[in-house]
């Protein structure tokens, strides 16, 4: 069997080094094209994700900054710590916070990502998360699964955040959402920086947030 060599990885700089014009993210994107392959099944088989029921600005200023971004950040840290209970806690909180139709989309996308990474070896906390989902211990939201997958492939938190946003952007753009205006670099840099600089504690303790209730 012929093996293809993966491109070299260029990590994102710390959030305070991200440029306003998004050049850092654009440079990162060229070095991390292989990461798009990890999310390829989700991108190819998902018609609408979290950003699909309103404008990109509504998603960015509402659901992203209040719910998905902090959850992704907390889940990545739990994966770093090998903390399955922490991952499950974030997953259950997303189920409680998200409008049911958004939760279904999130869980469906998470299932696609779990399926596409099933054959990876030595999965550690990702494998334990998969087992928890299979036995009904948690739902497997895309943000939680992606955090665990990103950790497994040794991606930084900034990379994990930015790639999730690029997934949302690409899916929204394919659905002819205003996100297709070509400004993805600057937008992803800004939103990545906001989450990297936001304290998670407190936000995840808020009540149910439903910015797109008319799904």
Coordinates of N, CA and C in Angstrom, one line a residue:
X1 N 0.9 -1.2 0.0 CA 0.0 0.0 0.0 C 0.9 1.2 0.0
X2 N 0.6 2.2 -0.9 CA 1.4 3.4 -1.0 C 0.9 4.4 0.1
X3 N 1.9 5.0 0.8 CA 1.5 5.9 1.8 C 1.9 7.3 1.3
X4 N 1.0 8.3 1.6 CA 1.2 9.6 1.2 C 1.8 10.4 2.4
X5 N 2.8 11.2 2.2 CA 3.4 12.0 3.2 C 2.5 13.2 3.5
X6 N 2.2 13.4 4.7 CA 1.4 14.6 5.1 C 2.2 15.9 5.0
X7 N 1.6 17.0 4.6 CA 2.3 18.3 4.5 C 2.8 18.7 5.9
X8 N 3.8 19.5 6.0 CA 4.2 20.0 7.3 C 3.2 20.8 7.9
X9 N 3.2 20.9 9.2 CA 2.2 21.6 10.0 C 2.7 22.9 10.4
X10 N 1.9 24.0 10.2 CA 2.3 25.3 10.7 C 1.3 25.7 11.7
X11 N 1.7 25.8 12.9 CA 0.8 26.1 14.0 C 0.5 27.6 14.0
X12 N -0.8 27.9 14.5 CA -1.1 29.3 14.7 C -0.3 29.9 15.8
X13 N 0.0 31.2 15.6 CA 0.7 31.9 16.7 C -0.3 32.2 17.9
X14 N 0.3 32.6 19.0 CA -0.6 32.9 20.1 C -1.6 34.0 19.7
X15 N -2.8 34.1 20.4 CA -3.9 35.0 19.9 C -3.4 36.4 19.8
X16 N -2.5 36.9 20.6 CA -2.2 38.3 20.5 C -1.3 38.6 19.3
X17 N -0.8 37.5 18.6 CA 0.0 37.7 17.4 C -0.8 37.6 16.1
X18 N -2.1 37.3 16.2 CA -3.0 37.2 15.1 C -3.2 38.5 14.5
X19 N -3.0 38.7 13.2 CA -3.1 40.0 12.6 C -4.5 40.4 12.3
X20 N -4.8 41.7 12.3 CA -6.2 42.1 12.1 C -6.6 41.7 10.7
X21 N -5.7 41.6 9.7 CA -6.1 41.2 8.4 C -6.3 39.8 8.2
X22 N -6.0 39.0 9.2 CA -6.2 37.5 9.1 C -5.0 36.8 8.3
X23 N -3.9 37.5 8.1 CA -2.8 36.9 7.3 C -2.3 35.7 8.1
X24 N -2.2 35.7 9.4 CA -1.7 34.6 10.2 C -2.6 33.4 9.9
X25 N -3.9 33.5 9.9 CA -4.8 32.4 9.6 C -4.6 31.9 8.2
X26 N -4.5 32.8 7.3 CA -4.3 32.4 5.9 C -3.0 31.6 5.7
X27 N -1.9 32.0 6.4 CA -0.6 31.3 6.4 C -0.8 29.9 7.0
X28 N -1.5 29.9 8.1 CA -1.8 28.6 8.8 C -2.6 27.7 7.9
X29 N -3.6 28.2 7.2 CA -4.5 27.4 6.4 C -3.7 26.6 5.4
X30 N -2.7 27.3 4.8 CA -1.9 26.6 3.7 C -1.2 25.5 4.3
X31 N -0.7 25.6 5.6 CA 0.0 24.5 6.2 C -0.8 23.4 6.8
X32 N -2.1 23.6 7.0 CA -2.9 22.7 7.6 C -4.1 22.2 6.7
X33 N -3.8 22.1 5.4 CA -4.8 21.6 4.5 C -5.2 20.2 4.8
X34 N -4.3 19.4 5.4 CA -4.6 18.0 5.7 C -5.6 17.9 6.9
X35 N -5.7 19.0 7.7 CA -6.7 19.0 8.7 C -8.1 19.0 8.1
X36 N -8.3 19.7 7.0 CA -9.6 19.7 6.3 C -10.0 18.3 6.0
X37 N -9.0 17.4 5.7 CA -9.3 16.0 5.4 C -10.0 15.4 6.6
X38 N -9.5 15.7 7.8 CA -10.1 15.1 9.0 C -11.6 15.4 9.1
X39 N -11.9 16.6 8.7 CA -13.3 17.0 8.8 C -14.1 16.8 7.5
X40 N -13.4 16.1 6.6 CA -14.0 16.0 5.2 C -15.4 15.3 5.2
X41 N -15.6 14.3 6.0 CA -16.8 13.6 6.0 C -18.0 14.5 6.6
X42 N -17.6 15.3 7.6 CA -18.6 16.3 8.1 C -19.0 17.3 7.0
X43 N -17.9 17.9 6.4 CA -18.1 18.9 5.4 C -18.9 18.4 4.2
X44 N -18.7 17.2 3.8 CA -19.3 16.6 2.6 C -20.7 16.2 2.9
X45 N -21.1 15.8 4.1 CA -22.4 15.2 4.4 C -23.3 16.0 5.3
X46 N -22.9 17.3 5.5 CA -23.7 18.1 6.3 C -24.1 19.3 5.5
X47 N -25.4 19.5 5.3 CA -26.0 20.6 4.6 C -26.0 21.9 5.4
X48 N -26.3 21.7 6.7 CA -26.4 22.9 7.5 C -25.9 22.5 8.9
X49 N -25.1 23.4 9.5 CA -24.6 23.1 10.9 C -25.1 24.2 11.8
X50 N -24.3 24.7 12.7 CA -24.8 25.7 13.7 C -25.0 27.1 13.1
X51 N -24.3 27.4 12.0 CA -24.4 28.8 11.4 C -25.4 28.9 10.3
X52 N -26.4 27.9 10.2 CA -27.2 27.9 9.1 C -28.6 28.5 9.1
X53 N -29.0 29.1 10.2 CA -30.3 29.6 10.4 C -30.4 31.2 10.5
X54 N -29.3 31.8 10.2 CA -29.3 33.3 10.3 C -28.1 33.8 9.6
X55 N -27.8 35.0 9.8 CA -26.6 35.6 9.2 C -25.4 35.1 9.9
X56 N -24.2 35.1 9.3 CA -23.0 34.8 9.9 C -22.7 35.6 11.2
X57 N -23.1 36.9 11.1 CA -22.8 37.8 12.2 C -23.7 37.4 13.4
X58 N -24.9 36.9 13.2 CA -25.7 36.5 14.3 C -25.1 35.2 14.9
X59 N -24.6 34.3 14.1 CA -23.9 33.1 14.7 C -22.7 33.5 15.5
X60 N -21.9 34.4 14.9 CA -20.6 34.8 15.5 C -20.8 35.5 16.9
X61 N -21.8 36.4 16.9 CA -22.0 37.2 18.1 C -22.9 36.6 19.1
X62 N -23.6 35.5 18.7 CA -24.5 34.8 19.6 C -24.0 33.4 20.0
X63 N -24.4 32.5 19.2 CA -24.2 31.1 19.5 C -22.7 30.8 19.6
X64 N -21.9 31.3 18.7 CA -20.4 31.0 18.8 C -19.8 31.5 20.1
X65 N -19.9 32.8 20.3 CA -19.2 33.4 21.4 C -19.8 33.0 22.8
X66 N -21.1 32.7 22.8 CA -21.7 32.4 24.1 C -21.7 30.9 24.4
X67 N -21.7 30.0 23.4 CA -21.9 28.6 23.7 C -20.9 27.7 23.0
X68 N -20.8 27.7 21.7 CA -20.0 26.7 21.0 C -18.5 27.0 21.3
X69 N -18.1 28.2 21.1 CA -16.7 28.6 21.4 C -16.2 28.2 22.7
X70 N -16.8 28.7 23.8 CA -16.4 28.2 25.1 C -16.5 26.7 25.4
X71 N -17.5 26.1 24.8 CA -17.6 24.6 25.0 C -16.4 23.9 24.3
X72 N -16.0 24.4 23.1 CA -14.9 23.9 22.4 C -13.6 24.1 23.2
X73 N -13.4 25.2 23.7 CA -12.2 25.5 24.5 C -12.1 24.6 25.8
X74 N -13.3 24.5 26.5 CA -13.3 23.7 27.7 C -13.0 22.2 27.3
X75 N -13.6 21.7 26.2 CA -13.5 20.3 25.8 C -12.0 20.0 25.4
X76 N -11.4 21.0 24.7 CA -10.0 20.8 24.3 C -9.1 20.6 25.6
X77 N -9.4 21.5 26.6 CA -8.6 21.4 27.8 C -8.8 20.0 28.5
X78 N -10.1 19.6 28.5 CA -10.4 18.3 29.1 C -9.6 17.2 28.4
X79 N -9.6 17.2 27.0 CA -8.9 16.2 26.2 C -7.4 16.3 26.5
X80 N -6.9 17.5 26.7 CA -5.4 17.6 27.0 C -5.1 16.9 28.4
X81 N -6.1 17.0 29.3 CA -5.9 16.4 30.6 C -6.3 15.0 30.7
X82 N -6.7 14.4 29.6 CA -7.2 13.0 29.6 C -8.5 12.9 30.4
X83 N -9.3 13.9 30.5 CA -10.4 14.0 31.4 C -11.7 13.6 30.7
X84 N -12.0 12.3 30.7 CA -13.3 11.9 30.0 C -14.5 12.5 30.7
X85 N -14.5 12.6 32.0 CA -15.6 13.1 32.7 C -15.8 14.6 32.3
X86 N -14.7 15.3 32.1 CA -14.9 16.7 31.7 C -15.5 16.8 30.3
X87 N -15.1 15.9 29.4 CA -15.6 15.9 28.1 C -17.1 15.6 28.1
X88 N -17.5 14.6 28.9 CA -18.9 14.3 29.0 C -19.7 15.4 29.6
X89 N -19.1 16.1 30.6 CA -19.8 17.2 31.2 C -20.1 18.3 30.2
X90 N -19.1 18.7 29.3 CA -19.3 19.7 28.3 C -20.4 19.2 27.3
X91 N -20.3 17.9 27.0 CA -21.3 17.4 26.0 C -22.7 17.5 26.6
X92 N -22.9 17.1 27.8 CA -24.3 17.2 28.4 C -24.7 18.6 28.5
X93 N -23.8 19.5 28.8 CA -24.2 20.9 28.9 C -24.7 21.5 27.6
X94 N -24.0 21.1 26.5 CA -24.4 21.5 25.2 C -25.8 20.9 24.9
X95 N -26.1 19.7 25.2 CA -27.4 19.2 25.0 C -28.5 20.0 25.7
X96 N -28.1 20.5 26.9 CA -29.1 21.3 27.7 C -29.2 22.7 27.2
X97 N -28.1 23.3 26.6 CA -28.1 24.7 26.2 C -28.7 24.9 24.8
X98 N -28.4 23.9 23.9 CA -28.8 24.1 22.5 C -30.3 23.8 22.2
X99 N -30.8 24.6 21.3 CA -32.2 24.3 20.9 C -32.2 22.9 20.3
X100 N -33.2 22.1 20.5 CA -33.2 20.7 20.0 C -32.8 20.5 18.6
X101 N -33.2 21.3 17.7 CA -32.8 21.1 16.3 C -31.3 21.4 16.1
X102 N -30.8 22.3 16.8 CA -29.3 22.6 16.7 C -28.6 21.4 17.4
X103 N -29.1 20.9 18.5 CA -28.5 19.8 19.1 C -28.4 18.6 18.2
X104 N -29.5 18.3 17.5 CA -29.5 17.2 16.5 C -28.5 17.3 15.5
X105 N -28.3 18.5 14.9 CA -27.3 18.8 13.9 C -25.9 18.5 14.5
X106 N -25.7 19.0 15.7 CA -24.4 18.9 16.3 C -24.1 17.4 16.6
X107 N -25.0 16.7 17.1 CA -24.8 15.3 17.4 C -24.6 14.5 16.1
X108 N -25.3 14.8 15.0 CA -25.2 14.1 13.7 C -23.8 14.4 13.2
X109 N -23.3 15.6 13.2 CA -22.0 15.9 12.8 C -20.9 15.2 13.6
X110 N -21.1 15.2 14.9 CA -20.2 14.5 15.8 C -20.1 13.0 15.5
X111 N -21.2 12.4 15.1 CA -21.3 11.0 14.8 C -20.5 10.7 13.5
X112 N -20.6 11.6 12.5 CA -19.8 11.5 11.3 C -18.3 11.5 11.6
X113 N -17.9 12.4 12.4 CA -16.5 12.6 12.8 C -16.0 11.4 13.5
X114 N -16.8 10.9 14.5 CA -16.4 9.6 15.2 C -16.2 8.5 14.2
X115 N -17.1 8.3 13.3 CA -17.1 7.2 12.3 C -15.8 7.3 11.5
X116 N -15.5 8.5 11.0 CA -14.4 8.7 10.1 C -13.0 8.5 10.8
X117 N -13.0 8.6 12.1 CA -11.7 8.4 12.9 C -11.7 7.1 13.6
X118 N -12.6 6.2 13.4 CA -12.7 5.0 14.1 C -11.4 4.1 14.0
X119 N -10.8 4.1 12.9 CA -9.7 3.1 12.7 C -8.3 3.7 13.2
X120 N -8.3 4.9 13.7 CA -7.0 5.4 14.2 C -6.6 4.6 15.4
X121 N -5.3 4.4 15.5 CA -4.7 3.6 16.6 C -4.5 4.4 17.9
X122 N -4.4 3.8 19.0 CA -4.0 4.4 20.3 C -4.8 5.7 20.5
X123 N -6.1 5.6 20.6 CA -6.9 6.8 20.6 C -7.0 7.4 22.0
X124 N -6.6 6.8 23.0 CA -6.6 7.3 24.4 C -8.0 7.9 24.7
X125 N -8.1 9.2 25.1 CA -9.3 9.8 25.6 C -10.4 9.9 24.4
X126 N -9.9 10.0 23.2 CA -10.9 9.9 22.1 C -11.6 8.6 22.0
X127 N -10.8 7.5 22.2 CA -11.4 6.2 22.2 C -12.4 6.0 23.3
X128 N -12.1 6.6 24.5 CA -13.0 6.4 25.6 C -14.2 7.3 25.5
X129 N -14.1 8.4 24.8 CA -15.2 9.2 24.5 C -16.1 8.5 23.5
X130 N -15.5 7.8 22.5 CA -16.3 7.0 21.5 C -17.1 6.0 22.3
X131 N -16.5 5.3 23.2 CA -17.1 4.2 24.0 C -18.3 4.8 24.8
X132 N -18.1 6.0 25.4 CA -19.1 6.6 26.2 C -20.3 6.9 25.3
X133 N -20.1 7.4 24.1 CA -21.2 7.7 23.2 C -21.9 6.4 22.8
X134 N -21.2 5.4 22.5 CA -21.8 4.1 22.0 C -22.6 3.5 23.1
X135 N -22.3 3.7 24.4 CA -23.1 3.1 25.4 C -24.1 4.0 26.0
X136 N -24.3 5.2 25.4 CA -25.3 6.2 25.8 C -24.9 7.0 26.9
X137 N -23.6 7.1 27.3 CA -23.2 8.0 28.4 C -23.2 9.5 28.0
X138 N -23.2 9.8 26.7 CA -23.2 11.2 26.3 C -23.6 11.1 24.8
X139 N -23.9 12.3 24.2 CA -24.4 12.4 22.9 C -23.4 12.4 21.8
X140 N -22.3 13.1 22.1 CA -21.2 13.2 21.1 C -21.4 14.4 20.2
X141 N -21.5 15.6 20.8 CA -21.6 16.8 20.0 C -20.3 17.1 19.2
X142 N -20.5 17.7 18.0 CA -19.3 17.9 17.2 C -18.2 18.7 17.8
X143 N -18.5 19.7 18.7 CA -17.5 20.5 19.3 C -16.7 19.6 20.3
X144 N -17.3 18.8 21.0 CA -16.6 17.9 21.9 C -15.8 16.8 21.2
X145 N -16.4 16.2 20.2 CA -15.7 15.2 19.4 C -14.5 15.8 18.7
X146 N -14.7 17.0 18.1 CA -13.6 17.6 17.4 C -12.5 18.0 18.3
X147 N -12.8 18.5 19.5 CA -11.8 18.8 20.5 C -10.9 17.6 20.8
X148 N -11.6 16.4 21.0 CA -10.8 15.2 21.3 C -10.0 14.7 20.1
X149 N -10.6 14.9 18.9 CA -9.9 14.5 17.7 C -8.7 15.4 17.5
X150 N -8.9 16.7 17.7 CA -7.8 17.7 17.5 C -6.7 17.4 18.5
X151 N -7.0 17.1 19.7 CA -6.0 16.7 20.7 C -5.2 15.4 20.2
X152 N -6.0 14.4 19.7 CA -5.3 13.2 19.3 C -4.3 13.5 18.2
X153 N -4.6 14.4 17.3 CA -3.7 14.8 16.2 C -2.7 15.9 16.6
X154 N -2.7 16.2 17.9 CA -1.7 17.1 18.4 C -1.9 18.6 17.9
X155 N -3.1 19.0 17.7 CA -3.4 20.3 17.2 C -3.5 21.2 18.5
X156 N -3.0 22.5 18.3 CA -3.1 23.4 19.4 C -4.6 23.9 19.5
X157 N -4.9 24.5 20.6 CA -6.2 25.0 20.8 C -6.6 26.0 19.7
X158 N -5.7 26.9 19.4 CA -6.0 27.9 18.3 C -6.3 27.2 17.0
X159 N -5.5 26.1 16.7 CA -5.8 25.4 15.5 C -7.2 24.7 15.5
X160 N -7.5 24.1 16.6 CA -8.8 23.5 16.8 C -10.0 24.5 16.6
X161 N -9.8 25.6 17.3 CA -10.9 26.6 17.2 C -11.0 27.1 15.7
X162 N -9.9 27.5 15.1 CA -9.9 28.0 13.8 C -10.5 27.0 12.7
X163 N -10.1 25.8 12.9 CA -10.6 24.7 11.9 C -12.1 24.5 12.1
X164 N -12.5 24.5 13.3 CA -14.0 24.4 13.5 C -14.7 25.6 12.8
X165 N -14.2 26.7 13.0 CA -14.8 27.9 12.4 C -14.8 27.8 10.8
X166 N -13.6 27.3 10.3 CA -13.6 27.1 8.9 C -14.6 26.1 8.4
X167 N -14.8 25.0 9.2 CA -15.9 24.1 8.8 C -17.2 24.8 8.8
X168 N -17.6 25.5 9.8 CA -18.8 26.3 9.8 C -18.9 27.2 8.6
X169 N -17.8 27.9 8.3 CA -17.8 28.9 7.2 C -18.0 28.2 5.9
X170 N -17.3 27.0 5.7 CA -17.4 26.3 4.4 C -18.9 25.8 4.2
X171 N -19.5 25.2 5.2 CA -20.8 24.7 5.1 C -21.8 25.8 4.9
X172 N -21.6 26.9 5.6 CA -22.5 28.1 5.4 C -22.4 28.6 4.0
X173 N -21.2 28.7 3.5 CA -20.9 29.2 2.2 C -21.5 28.3 1.1
X174 N -21.4 27.0 1.3 CA -22.0 26.1 0.3 C -23.5 26.2 0.3
X175 N -24.1 26.7 1.3 CA -25.6 26.9 1.4 C -25.9 28.3 1.0
X176 N -25.0 29.0 0.3 CA -25.2 30.4 -0.2 C -25.6 31.3 1.0
X177 N -25.0 31.1 2.1 CA -25.1 32.0 3.2 C -24.2 33.2 2.9
X178 N -24.4 34.4 3.5 CA -23.5 35.5 3.3 C -22.1 35.3 3.7
X179 N -21.8 34.2 4.4 CA -20.5 33.8 4.8 C -19.6 33.6 3.6
X180 N -20.2 33.5 2.4 CA -19.4 33.2 1.2 C -18.8 34.4 0.6
X181 N -18.7 35.5 1.3 CA -18.2 36.8 0.8 C -16.7 36.9 0.6
X182 N -16.0 35.8 1.0 CA -14.6 35.7 0.7 C -13.7 36.3 1.8
X183 N -14.3 36.8 2.9 CA -13.5 37.4 4.0 C -13.2 36.4 5.1
X184 N -13.1 35.2 4.8 CA -13.0 34.2 5.8 C -11.7 34.3 6.7
X185 N -10.6 34.7 6.1 CA -9.4 34.8 6.9 C -9.5 35.8 8.0
X186 N -9.9 37.0 7.7 CA -10.0 38.0 8.8 C -11.1 37.6 9.8
X187 N -12.2 37.0 9.3 CA -13.3 36.7 10.2 C -12.8 35.6 11.2
X188 N -12.2 34.5 10.7 CA -11.8 33.4 11.5 C -10.7 33.9 12.5
X189 N -9.8 34.7 12.1 CA -8.8 35.2 13.0 C -9.4 36.0 14.1
X190 N -10.4 36.8 13.8 CA -11.0 37.6 14.9 C -11.8 36.7 15.8
X191 N -12.5 35.8 15.3 CA -13.3 34.9 16.2 C -12.5 34.0 17.0
X192 N -11.4 33.5 16.4 CA -10.5 32.7 17.2 C -9.9 33.4 18.3
X193 N -9.5 34.7 18.0 CA -8.9 35.5 19.1 C -9.8 35.8 20.2
X194 N -11.1 36.0 19.9 CA -12.1 36.3 20.9 C -12.3 35.1 21.9
X195 N -12.3 33.9 21.3 CA -12.4 32.7 22.2 C -11.1 32.5 23.0
X196 N -10.0 32.6 22.4 CA -8.7 32.4 23.1 C -8.6 33.4 24.2
X197 N -9.2 34.6 24.1 CA -9.0 35.6 25.1 C -10.2 35.7 26.1
X198 N -11.2 34.8 25.9 CA -12.4 34.8 26.7 C -12.3 33.8 27.8
X199 N -12.6 34.2 29.0 CA -12.6 33.3 30.2 C -13.9 32.4 30.0
X200 N -13.7 31.1 30.1 CA -14.8 30.2 30.0 C -15.7 30.1 31.2
X201 N -15.1 30.2 32.4 CA -15.9 30.1 33.6 C -17.0 31.1 33.6
X202 N -18.2 30.8 33.9 CA -19.3 31.7 33.9 C -20.2 31.6 32.7
X203 N -19.5 31.6 31.5 CA -20.3 31.5 30.3 C -21.0 30.2 30.2
X204 N -20.3 29.1 30.5 CA -20.9 27.8 30.4 C -21.9 27.5 31.6
X205 N -22.0 28.4 32.5 CA -23.0 28.2 33.6 C -24.3 29.0 33.3
X206 N -24.4 29.6 32.2 CA -25.6 30.4 31.9 C -26.7 29.4 31.5
X207 N -27.9 30.0 31.5 CA -29.0 29.2 31.1 C -29.0 28.8 29.6
X208 N -30.0 28.2 29.2 CA -30.1 27.7 27.8 C -30.1 28.9 26.9
X209 N -29.3 28.9 25.8 CA -29.1 29.9 24.9 C -29.7 29.5 23.5
X210 N -30.6 30.2 23.0 CA -31.3 29.7 21.7 C -31.3 30.9 20.7
X211 N -30.2 31.3 20.2 CA -30.2 32.4 19.2 C -30.9 32.1 17.9
X212 N -31.0 30.8 17.6 CA -31.7 30.5 16.3 C -32.8 29.5 16.6
X213 N -33.8 30.0 17.3 CA -34.8 29.1 17.8 C -35.8 28.6 16.7
X214 N -35.8 29.3 15.6 CA -36.8 29.0 14.5 C -36.1 28.1 13.5
X215 N -35.7 26.9 14.0 CA -35.0 25.9 13.1 C -36.0 25.2 12.2

